């Protein structure tokens, strides 16, 4: 009787031991996936692409670890659970960082846009003051045409900026416009200075 | 009693050994999980992704990714079976193929990205050269506003492509450079064609200039030769060039004048019909020309009769060489404008009946282009 009792206790203990760590921590994995999705919603894939790719790599490792444990006779998902929880935390942090980065890029694009608009106005004023020497009118006409195109490009950039989808694209567009305007501006200032000398 | 105890002990040992062997056999028969293969495959896919294979080798990368997914699905399927019945061969096969495809994508990406980088660099350099030539050669031509806009748009797109190039974004740089090329090449081609078409009159221009200079030589008189392309007015005496001044023309100066209000400066052999100064001209001093001459009238009538000009068109007149020039560009309504000081010299040496020949250029297009470049 006593022996049978010990046998039952031993069996229950063995089963408990074998099953206690043998369940896939699905809730933890789902939380990690949700955190990655949330980071993507915050556009971490656009503003912090390297870090976002690392999150996906970690999820791949977790999925592999799950299947590796499932392949064993005695399963242990403790490590998977720890990794999934860590991933949830990191993904959450990255979502926050993406928001900060996006705000930084937005501020940079906004500042550059303001600079470009000021440069545009200055260029228009310089055009009016520019000397009209030999071929001067033709050059000025060309410059005027160029400024019109740049202005249209800046309007396009403003529309993209107002849409708020991707401030990186806005930044590139405004950078190009700014470079072109700076070149025209310098050319005009040099021409005006030459006449004054 | 003792014998039965020994017997029992032997049984227990035998059963334990049997169960132990059975357990060992069971464990030995469990197939090894394909973890290493899957790890290698996922690392290869990640590497391909990191070097932008999704852009440069999209098909290979998609295949690698899909094979990896198939490996994981097969692994899950096998894991759902009884432990001894699992077979990971298909999983390993998918993983190995995925790794191979990903490695292929990586290699292909390196080659393609490098090729694209080089071709983009060449394209950017060549378009920049085209822009520089356009601005040097064609800027002074009376091109359409549309052409100038196309040129400016192409220039801006090229700048955006350069930014992409510097960031290593060769695909989007390539897209922008292709669009920029369309604009730049179109405006360049239009300008070049305009100039080439204009230069079709070169032989006639040569004849006209030669006749005028010969006449000046044989009569020992003064004559004026005006060249539109370099924007010059030459004063000849006895066949020799005495003075050269800068000249400005009608805003639509390329080509011959066809009708009133076309803002073109006529081309051909003319004569001074009147010398105007003081209150009789508002442009300092002026030499009125006999435009339209007989040839111009014939040409005008032909154009009207053949519908090249509206029936109510008028031929125009009052074409002069006058002062108030030096404004830059071509601003007159068809006259030739000189600086007042230069006009004084021309006016002093001219008289009624003096030959005035207006042509496109006295040098060939090739020579003109090589001089500019």
GROMACS .gro file of N, CA and C in nm, chain B residues 23-32 83-86:
model
   42
  220UNK      N    1   1.449   0.225  -2.367
  220UNK     CA    2   1.455   0.372  -2.353
  220UNK      C    3   1.565   0.430  -2.441
  221UNK      N    4   1.682   0.364  -2.437
  221UNK     CA    5   1.796   0.413  -2.517
  221UNK      C    6   1.764   0.408  -2.666
  222UNK      N    7   1.700   0.295  -2.702
  222UNK     CA    8   1.660   0.277  -2.842
  222UNK      C    9   1.562   0.386  -2.885
  223UNK      N   10   1.466   0.412  -2.792
  223UNK     CA   11   1.363   0.514  -2.821
  223UNK      C   12   1.429   0.651  -2.844
  224UNK      N   13   1.519   0.684  -2.752
  224UNK     CA   14   1.587   0.815  -2.763
  224UNK      C   15   1.675   0.819  -2.887
  225UNK      N   16   1.741   0.705  -2.913
  225UNK     CA   17   1.831   0.701  -3.029
  225UNK      C   18   1.756   0.716  -3.160
  226UNK      N   19   1.630   0.670  -3.157
  226UNK     CA   20   1.552   0.677  -3.282
  226UNK      C   21   1.489   0.814  -3.308
  227UNK      N   22   1.493   0.900  -3.206
  227UNK     CA   23   1.436   1.035  -3.226
  227UNK      C   24   1.527   1.112  -3.322
  228UNK      N   25   1.472   1.161  -3.433
  228UNK     CA   26   1.560   1.232  -3.528
  228UNK      C   27   1.609   1.367  -3.474
  229UNK      N   28   1.732   1.404  -3.514
  229UNK     CA   29   1.787   1.533  -3.470
  229UNK      C   30   1.713   1.648  -3.537
  280UNK      N   31   0.672   1.144  -3.230
  280UNK     CA   32   0.814   1.177  -3.227
  280UNK      C   33   0.904   1.084  -3.310
  281UNK      N   34   0.867   0.953  -3.313
  281UNK     CA   35   0.954   0.860  -3.387
  281UNK      C   36   0.925   0.860  -3.536
  282UNK      N   37   0.810   0.916  -3.572
  282UNK     CA   38   0.773   0.916  -3.715
  282UNK      C   39   0.815   1.043  -3.787
  283UNK      N   40   0.885   1.131  -3.717
  283UNK     CA   41   0.925   1.258  -3.779
  283UNK      C   42   1.041   1.238  -3.878
   0.00000   0.00000   0.00000
